[in-house]
């Protein structure tokens, strides 16, 4: 490397750069600037002799570069055989995950709980393996254990230890989630002015039901027993807590238990709860208002009363937003809701709430496309009802008049097959409301656009469920004991939190799937004498490295350097 002095022909000013000379793959001489200094006259104001100063800097950089690129001589034998269990491929990408894992101080938490659990295996070592594997190589607990050497950390525990640890993890679940919340709040900040809630379910490929695994309304429209999971997320898209409920429990019934949990355990100030129409019932709204909190819920237009439907279709009062992508209007309207008293009786109370309605042509087009597919399926069902059952007819059956399913088998009953026809009245009624969307909120003074913006944040929690089901392969769940199931979801929740934090640190430049895919590919292979060669590097890894202070760019590293980096991310 040398100091290049380049005069500007127009101004006469001299530009200084430190330049590296090298040869490309074809042997041609090339030069690249490695340090841009600036103009000489400006440098003279800072240094007595900038030429001498930066010449010395170039010399030091050259010396450091030569030390770093000093050739290493490795001896190997072409006919050296491998043992049958030989596997020297290691992942290095998990260093980024490990940095966040240790910022959350999970090791200390589990270390403190280790004393009360009284086990002879290290809880943190097992939990760390299960979390990192769930993020990068999701598989069964047995397969995860068999592939534990994919990471550099020691794993001096048995497969039986892994299964025994699940009971310990289930016992500390609530404490760990609260610990994660407090650590995240300290390290990254928490915005709980708005709290998003949604419910999904995970299926089990089993025949017999039990207390938790029950048959219910499956999101995948499967007949298998399921477990319901409610998830709370903050305004930045970072998970707060979760809860598991029996599969036959309605989505709306999970809300109050989850709300009590988050209010009692996390000591939040006034929050605005945001959820879809599945949570919009009198008991939930009544409890929110009694707790002096707020809400923004979606509101079913097609399921509403005639007065609200007329308000939606009445075109007076609609105004277009700034970019004319949709039109909206609102009103403050007194509404009666039905709540359940402590004695179990039903009571009607009056509340004032703001109703916001908006229309988007894009929403209308999507509704028409979705219905077209369902109608085509409905017509096929009418022609060949024997090919369908309750599960496979989902989405189309509602457009078929006269259809009746066998409550046991789910098949279309023979007597009903002759009287099947398309429900044109339902079709025309639904078409009226294509593109319209309704919201209800307690925030009477909030701007209509702000209410819509608040609700739109709910997509992040829906995406989180997709991440757990696709990237993490959370289901189907093969565990049977309830405490093991609880531990499984605790591991998945922790993995989701770490992934979301990484996405947050990256300012959402990349999706969770993209980030994990690059980290998964950041592997290395052992050569002789404890040297490793790395086989993958991309822009995503470059950006992750810059954000977290890690370097994924080197092609070769010795084992001591790798262990040093993995040790530093734990500090």
XYZ file of C-alpha atoms in Angstrom:
571
model
C 0.000 0.000 0.000
C 1.190 3.500 -0.730
C 0.105 7.145 -0.482
C -1.280 8.417 -3.784
C -1.153 12.169 -4.445
C -3.542 13.076 -7.261
C -3.754 16.776 -8.352
C -7.070 18.099 -9.617
C -6.502 19.668 -13.058
C -9.246 22.260 -12.632
C -8.656 23.438 -9.056
C -5.006 22.481 -8.568
C -5.845 20.925 -5.198
C -4.133 17.612 -4.347
C -6.282 14.643 -3.379
C -4.744 12.107 -0.958
C -5.651 8.406 -0.843
C -4.016 5.264 0.474
C -4.078 2.765 -2.371
C -3.476 -0.975 -2.500
C -1.847 -2.560 -5.536
C -2.812 -6.122 -6.414
C -3.217 -8.509 -9.316
C -6.596 -9.871 -10.435
C -7.336 -13.497 -11.317
C -5.922 -12.935 -14.823
C -2.639 -11.591 -13.438
C -3.316 -7.982 -14.451
C -2.106 -5.214 -12.159
C -4.943 -3.389 -10.373
C -5.263 -0.644 -7.774
C -8.011 0.130 -5.284
C -8.432 2.897 -2.755
C -8.587 1.539 0.808
C -8.574 4.864 2.692
C -9.926 8.157 1.375
C -8.079 11.007 3.155
C -9.194 14.184 1.393
C -7.477 17.304 0.093
C -3.859 18.054 1.072
C -4.572 21.674 2.029
C -7.230 20.541 4.518
C -4.945 17.848 5.933
C -2.216 20.467 6.494
C -4.505 22.195 8.995
C -4.602 19.012 11.076
C -1.079 17.577 10.587
C 2.282 19.431 10.452
C 3.476 17.164 7.626
C 0.488 15.188 6.241
C 2.598 13.558 3.491
C 5.018 12.036 6.027
C 2.153 11.135 8.396
C 0.073 9.243 5.861
C 3.103 7.639 4.233
C 3.775 6.079 7.639
C 0.092 5.082 7.948
C 0.346 3.325 4.566
C 3.502 1.520 5.724
C 1.771 0.315 8.919
C -1.286 -0.830 6.985
C 0.969 -2.778 4.630
C 2.735 -4.444 7.566
C -0.583 -5.391 9.180
C -1.924 -6.722 5.883
C 1.174 -8.853 5.323
C 0.880 -10.266 8.840
C -2.774 -11.118 8.288
C -2.168 -12.623 4.845
C 1.031 -14.441 5.722
C 0.861 -17.809 3.972
C 0.229 -20.904 6.076
C 1.695 -24.206 4.967
C -0.565 -27.201 5.553
C 0.435 -30.770 4.865
C -2.124 -33.373 3.880
C -2.106 -36.770 2.253
C -4.207 -37.452 -0.846
C -4.983 -41.010 0.222
C -5.932 -40.178 3.790
C -9.238 -41.976 4.511
C -12.192 -40.691 6.510
C -13.840 -42.544 9.345
C -17.492 -43.421 8.853
C -18.612 -40.822 11.408
C -16.391 -38.100 9.902
C -18.165 -34.727 9.688
C -16.087 -31.582 9.893
C -18.688 -29.091 8.653
C -19.438 -26.378 11.215
C -21.780 -23.417 11.174
C -20.319 -20.004 11.987
C -23.403 -17.906 11.219
C -24.877 -18.644 14.639
C -22.331 -16.196 16.083
C -24.863 -13.452 15.253
C -27.624 -15.333 17.083
C -25.302 -16.037 20.004
C -24.597 -12.324 20.416
C -28.300 -11.569 20.845
C -28.819 -14.681 23.001
C -26.175 -13.456 25.447
C -27.377 -9.843 25.336
C -30.640 -11.265 26.668
C -28.549 -12.906 29.421
C -30.361 -16.229 29.158
C -27.277 -18.031 30.445
C -27.395 -16.218 33.797
C -31.121 -16.788 34.193
C -30.869 -20.532 33.559
C -27.730 -20.716 35.680
C -29.619 -19.271 38.645
C -32.523 -21.684 38.103
C -30.101 -24.616 37.748
C -29.617 -24.715 41.511
C -33.296 -25.215 42.283
C -33.851 -27.752 39.505
C -30.958 -29.907 40.782
C -29.835 -31.501 37.531
C -26.421 -32.879 36.639
C -26.548 -31.438 33.103
C -26.168 -27.835 32.026
C -29.579 -26.304 31.264
C -28.118 -23.405 29.304
C -26.055 -25.666 27.031
C -29.144 -27.664 26.086
C -31.435 -24.638 25.734
C -28.859 -22.841 23.565
C -28.552 -25.864 21.268
C -32.336 -26.205 20.939
C -32.844 -22.495 20.214
C -30.009 -22.156 17.664
C -31.057 -25.381 15.937
C -34.677 -24.243 15.789
C -33.523 -21.053 14.065
C -31.132 -22.635 11.573
C -31.834 -26.377 11.343
C -35.333 -27.064 12.735
C -35.882 -30.739 13.462
C -36.964 -33.136 16.174
C -35.181 -33.100 19.517
C -33.497 -36.400 18.624
C -32.265 -35.164 15.236
C -31.122 -31.890 16.800
C -29.065 -33.793 19.356
C -27.537 -36.018 16.675
C -26.414 -32.899 14.774
C -25.150 -31.010 17.815
C -21.568 -30.998 16.475
C -22.670 -28.551 13.800
C -21.849 -25.856 16.362
C -18.497 -25.166 18.046
C -19.883 -25.216 21.604
C -19.297 -28.234 23.795
C -22.317 -30.486 24.263
C -21.405 -32.844 27.092
C -24.942 -34.086 27.681
C -26.976 -37.044 26.466
C -30.203 -37.324 24.495
C -31.935 -38.390 27.695
C -30.668 -35.183 29.288
C -32.298 -33.209 26.467
C -35.685 -34.793 27.144
C -35.291 -34.429 30.926
C -34.441 -30.741 30.511
C -37.818 -30.045 28.849
C -39.624 -30.428 32.155
C -37.208 -27.956 33.752
C -37.756 -25.430 30.960
C -41.535 -25.690 31.356
C -41.229 -24.896 35.077
C -39.257 -21.689 34.472
C -41.313 -20.532 31.467
C -43.046 -17.548 33.101
C -39.863 -16.382 34.810
C -37.831 -16.652 31.614
C -40.367 -14.719 29.543
C -40.414 -11.912 32.123
C -36.590 -11.962 32.204
C -36.474 -11.694 28.392
C -38.885 -8.759 28.530
C -36.786 -6.865 31.070
C -33.509 -7.559 29.253
C -34.978 -6.535 25.913
C -36.379 -3.346 27.439
C -32.927 -2.469 28.798
C -30.956 -3.369 25.660
C -33.290 -2.303 22.846
C -36.291 -0.548 24.372
C -39.929 -1.614 24.458
C -42.836 0.308 22.944
C -45.976 -1.040 24.614
C -48.177 1.957 23.856
C -49.841 -0.453 21.419
C -49.984 -4.201 22.004
C -50.985 -6.543 19.194
C -52.734 -9.861 19.809
C -53.599 -12.805 17.629
C -54.237 -16.527 17.952
C -53.153 -19.455 15.830
C -53.070 -23.200 16.352
C -50.650 -26.055 15.843
C -51.689 -29.579 15.016
C -50.622 -32.950 16.421
C -50.704 -36.068 14.273
C -52.440 -38.171 16.939
C -55.800 -39.929 17.235
C -56.578 -39.555 20.941
C -57.351 -36.158 22.456
C -56.342 -35.015 25.939
C -56.824 -31.929 28.113
C -54.711 -29.638 25.920
C -54.699 -31.300 22.512
C -58.308 -31.024 21.382
C -60.104 -30.961 18.058
C -61.196 -27.465 17.105
C -61.259 -24.972 14.251
C -57.890 -25.631 12.593
C -56.146 -22.818 10.706
C -54.848 -25.489 8.304
C -58.349 -27.042 8.071
C -57.012 -30.364 9.339
C -58.982 -32.912 11.378
C -56.107 -33.487 13.833
C -56.181 -32.345 17.475
C -54.707 -28.877 17.922
C -53.431 -26.543 20.608
C -54.300 -22.835 20.568
C -51.521 -20.284 21.031
C -52.159 -16.621 21.794
C -49.285 -14.210 21.156
C -48.735 -10.606 22.262
C -46.363 -8.348 20.313
C -45.218 -4.768 20.946
C -45.378 -1.806 18.569
C -41.928 -2.660 17.134
C -42.971 -6.178 16.183
C -41.082 -7.808 19.067
C -42.898 -10.649 20.895
C -43.849 -10.033 24.532
C -45.425 -13.274 25.766
C -47.577 -16.200 24.705
C -50.059 -18.666 26.171
C -51.226 -22.173 25.268
C -54.898 -23.177 25.436
C -56.977 -26.250 24.558
C -57.637 -26.656 20.863
C -61.429 -26.434 21.248
C -61.217 -23.032 22.953
C -62.503 -20.144 20.825
C -60.007 -17.450 19.837
C -61.957 -14.732 21.658
C -61.979 -16.760 24.886
C -58.177 -16.627 25.108
C -58.015 -12.830 25.131
C -58.981 -12.004 28.720
C -56.673 -14.659 30.291
C -53.825 -13.370 28.135
C -54.648 -9.752 28.945
C -54.671 -10.529 32.680
C -51.279 -12.198 32.286
C -49.651 -9.295 30.489
C -51.117 -6.685 32.853
C -50.143 -8.538 36.033
C -46.678 -9.760 34.999
C -45.346 -6.914 32.900
C -46.792 -3.894 34.756
C -47.652 -2.005 31.594
C -49.054 1.485 31.587
C -52.169 2.300 29.541
C -52.053 0.309 26.323
C -54.134 0.140 23.169
C -54.919 -3.471 22.305
C -55.025 -4.208 18.578
C -56.652 -7.359 17.228
C -58.793 -8.696 14.416
C -62.550 -9.246 14.454
C -62.206 -12.601 16.206
C -61.589 -10.679 19.463
C -64.416 -8.176 18.952
C -66.912 -9.293 21.563
C -68.583 -7.577 24.482
C -66.652 -9.348 27.241
C -63.265 -8.428 25.750
C -64.181 -4.798 25.094
C -65.816 -4.459 28.510
C -62.715 -5.808 30.285
C -60.398 -3.489 28.321
C -62.453 -0.425 29.252
C -62.779 -1.509 32.887
C -58.973 -1.763 33.037
C -58.815 1.818 31.634
C -57.068 0.685 28.450
C -57.993 1.197 24.816
C -58.586 -0.896 21.720
C -58.537 -0.908 17.933
C -60.367 -3.958 16.586
C -61.508 -4.861 13.117
C -65.264 -5.154 12.769
C -67.128 -7.576 10.532
C -69.209 -5.634 8.054
C -70.993 -8.649 6.589
C -71.850 -9.840 10.099
C -73.037 -6.422 11.327
C -76.596 -5.173 11.714
C -78.497 -3.420 8.914
C -77.906 0.051 10.346
C -74.116 -0.327 10.187
C -74.256 -1.903 6.723
C -76.298 1.063 5.495
C -73.707 3.437 6.973
C -70.946 1.597 5.099
C -72.724 1.659 1.725
C -73.895 5.269 2.081
C -71.330 7.171 -0.002
C -71.867 10.490 1.775
C -69.017 11.458 4.094
C -66.256 9.452 2.418
C -62.996 11.303 1.802
C -59.928 10.132 -0.075
C -56.601 9.882 1.711
C -53.525 11.869 0.605
C -52.483 9.573 -2.258
C -56.065 8.622 -3.241
C -55.305 4.931 -2.625
C -58.470 4.562 -0.532
C -61.400 6.562 0.847
C -62.559 6.630 4.450
C -65.072 8.058 6.866
C -65.920 7.700 10.536
C -68.465 8.460 13.203
C -68.674 8.353 16.968
C -71.565 6.048 17.684
C -73.233 4.741 20.847
C -73.286 0.958 20.823
C -74.623 -1.638 23.244
C -72.402 -4.581 24.102
C -73.209 -7.682 26.110
C -70.875 -8.536 28.983
C -70.804 -11.443 31.420
C -70.948 -10.531 35.096
C -68.978 -12.280 37.847
C -72.105 -14.328 38.601
C -72.288 -15.538 34.999
C -75.277 -13.412 34.043
C -75.421 -11.429 30.793
C -75.809 -7.670 30.992
C -76.034 -5.056 28.251
C -74.066 -1.833 28.658
C -73.798 1.234 26.423
C -70.447 2.517 25.215
C -69.315 5.255 22.872
C -66.867 4.136 20.232
C -65.448 5.463 17.014
C -66.290 3.478 13.892
C -63.884 3.909 10.970
C -64.743 2.555 7.536
C -62.504 2.632 4.492
C -62.691 1.348 0.928
C -59.814 0.242 -1.253
C -60.094 -0.881 -4.870
C -57.115 -3.195 -4.272
C -59.047 -4.873 -1.446
C -62.054 -5.173 -3.747
C -59.987 -6.817 -6.488
C -58.484 -9.263 -4.009
C -61.929 -10.157 -2.648
C -63.181 -10.831 -6.188
C -60.166 -13.004 -7.001
C -60.510 -14.993 -3.796
C -64.224 -15.494 -4.366
C -63.717 -16.537 -7.994
C -61.481 -19.385 -6.854
C -63.985 -20.397 -4.171
C -66.882 -20.287 -6.655
C -65.034 -22.476 -9.131
C -64.450 -24.968 -6.344
C -68.145 -24.691 -5.330
C -69.254 -25.543 -8.863
C -66.956 -28.569 -8.910
C -68.350 -29.605 -5.527
C -71.917 -29.431 -6.901
C -70.961 -31.601 -9.888
C -68.893 -34.146 -7.915
C -69.805 -33.962 -4.206
C -68.296 -37.398 -3.542
C -64.809 -35.966 -4.138
C -65.134 -33.553 -1.212
C -65.532 -33.591 2.542
C -65.877 -30.896 5.180
C -62.119 -30.161 5.221
C -61.485 -30.152 1.458
C -64.640 -28.140 0.770
C -63.511 -25.309 3.043
C -64.080 -21.867 1.511
C -66.476 -23.180 -1.135
C -69.154 -24.947 0.922
C -70.767 -21.694 2.074
C -71.723 -20.908 -1.531
C -73.492 -24.259 -1.952
C -77.149 -24.398 -0.937
C -78.434 -27.628 0.563
C -75.045 -29.092 1.509
C -74.954 -31.240 4.650
C -71.886 -33.012 6.040
C -71.818 -36.203 8.045
C -70.854 -35.103 11.594
C -68.614 -38.171 12.035
C -66.891 -38.659 8.681
C -67.170 -35.143 7.276
C -68.419 -36.505 3.930
C -71.322 -34.958 2.019
C -74.490 -36.840 2.970
C -76.019 -38.815 0.106
C -79.522 -37.337 0.497
C -78.190 -33.794 0.100
C -76.243 -34.489 -3.092
C -79.277 -34.223 -5.377
C -80.367 -30.792 -4.127
C -77.053 -28.912 -4.300
C -77.049 -25.534 -6.036
C -75.127 -22.269 -6.048
C -76.331 -19.729 -3.464
C -76.755 -16.681 -5.721
C -78.412 -14.585 -3.010
C -75.378 -14.948 -0.740
C -73.093 -14.188 -3.659
C -74.893 -10.909 -4.491
C -74.953 -9.884 -0.812
C -71.212 -10.438 -0.406
C -70.365 -8.523 -3.587
C -71.863 -5.349 -2.094
C -69.117 -5.108 0.517
C -66.054 -5.974 -1.569
C -63.230 -3.568 -0.731
C -64.817 -2.200 2.471
C -63.155 -2.663 5.850
C -64.430 -1.659 9.272
C -62.610 -0.772 12.497
C -63.923 0.107 15.946
C -61.894 1.926 18.580
C -62.141 3.437 22.030
C -59.849 6.292 20.918
C -62.567 8.786 20.055
C -60.204 11.714 19.414
C -57.714 9.798 17.256
C -57.421 10.713 13.569
C -59.020 8.222 11.186
C -55.764 7.672 9.294
C -53.893 7.030 12.557
C -56.468 4.404 13.579
C -55.933 2.639 10.244
C -52.148 2.870 10.605
C -52.348 1.394 14.119
C -54.386 -1.560 12.890
C -52.079 -2.224 9.957
C -49.309 -3.130 12.403
C -51.199 -6.380 13.058
C -49.675 -7.922 9.916
C -46.388 -8.328 11.815
C -47.883 -10.781 14.287
C -49.559 -12.716 11.468
C -46.160 -12.924 9.774
C -44.640 -14.163 13.044
C -47.008 -17.134 12.993
C -45.966 -17.866 9.413
C -42.309 -17.722 10.478
C -42.856 -20.245 13.285
C -44.757 -22.607 10.998
C -42.450 -22.335 7.981
C -38.936 -21.264 9.022
C -39.051 -22.934 12.459
C -41.205 -25.936 11.451
C -43.001 -25.693 14.796
C -45.673 -28.137 13.701
C -46.636 -30.906 13.559
C -45.668 -31.408 17.200
C -44.610 -34.941 18.128
C -44.232 -34.465 21.899
C -46.889 -35.986 24.159
C -46.336 -34.807 27.741
C -47.866 -31.407 28.430
C -44.729 -30.028 30.081
C -42.677 -31.099 27.047
C -45.152 -29.364 24.725
C -44.866 -26.207 26.851
C -41.067 -26.362 26.641
C -41.216 -26.840 22.871
C -43.204 -23.635 22.435
C -40.952 -21.779 24.887
C -37.978 -22.692 22.685
C -39.868 -21.550 19.583
C -40.890 -18.289 21.301
C -37.286 -17.556 22.302
C -36.115 -18.333 18.766
C -38.791 -16.002 17.359
C -37.745 -13.220 19.742
C -34.069 -13.533 18.729
C -34.984 -13.556 15.022
C -37.197 -10.496 15.425
C -34.491 -8.647 17.370
C -32.024 -9.372 14.563
C -34.543 -8.076 12.044
C -35.101 -4.996 14.245
C -31.344 -4.326 14.544
C -31.136 -4.591 10.745
C -33.916 -1.970 10.503
C -36.109 -4.477 8.629
C -33.830 -4.364 5.586
C -34.226 -8.129 5.229
C -36.956 -10.580 6.181
C -36.401 -13.132 8.925
C -36.250 -15.885 6.311
C -33.547 -14.092 4.328
C -31.447 -13.409 7.430
C -31.617 -16.989 8.661
C -30.950 -18.414 5.205
C -27.642 -16.530 4.954
C -26.623 -17.425 8.514
C -27.429 -21.060 7.782
C -25.115 -20.992 4.743
C -22.217 -19.419 6.666
C -20.441 -22.739 7.161
C -16.809 -23.743 7.381
C -14.875 -26.964 6.924
C -11.902 -28.139 8.922
C -8.590 -28.538 7.136
C -5.541 -30.036 8.775
C -3.887 -28.425 11.821
C -7.142 -26.776 13.045
C -7.537 -24.397 10.127
C -11.005 -23.819 8.684
C -12.046 -22.724 5.200
C -15.302 -20.793 4.810
C -17.478 -21.390 1.773
C -20.138 -18.659 1.728
C -20.400 -14.873 1.960
C -23.039 -12.461 0.682
C -24.348 -8.926 1.183
C -26.730 -10.052 3.919
C -23.838 -11.430 5.988
C -21.863 -8.267 5.305
C -24.737 -6.141 6.653
C -25.304 -8.414 9.666
C -21.600 -8.237 10.440
C -21.575 -4.459 10.252
C -24.618 -4.172 12.521
C -23.324 -6.615 15.154
C -19.564 -6.057 14.909
C -18.795 -9.431 13.325
C -16.668 -10.256 10.286
C -18.011 -12.991 8.018
C -15.755 -12.091 5.076
C -12.550 -14.032 5.837
C -12.068 -17.168 3.802
C -9.690 -18.840 6.277
C -9.530 -18.830 10.062
C -7.738 -20.888 12.646
C -9.732 -22.535 15.424
C -8.339 -20.220 18.109
C -9.603 -17.146 16.208
C -13.050 -18.709 15.773
C -13.282 -19.524 19.483
C -12.115 -16.005 20.335
C -14.955 -14.492 18.276
C -17.525 -16.866 19.769
C -16.206 -15.981 23.228
C -16.444 -12.229 22.594
C -20.111 -12.383 21.532
C -20.913 -13.844 24.955
C -19.618 -10.799 26.830
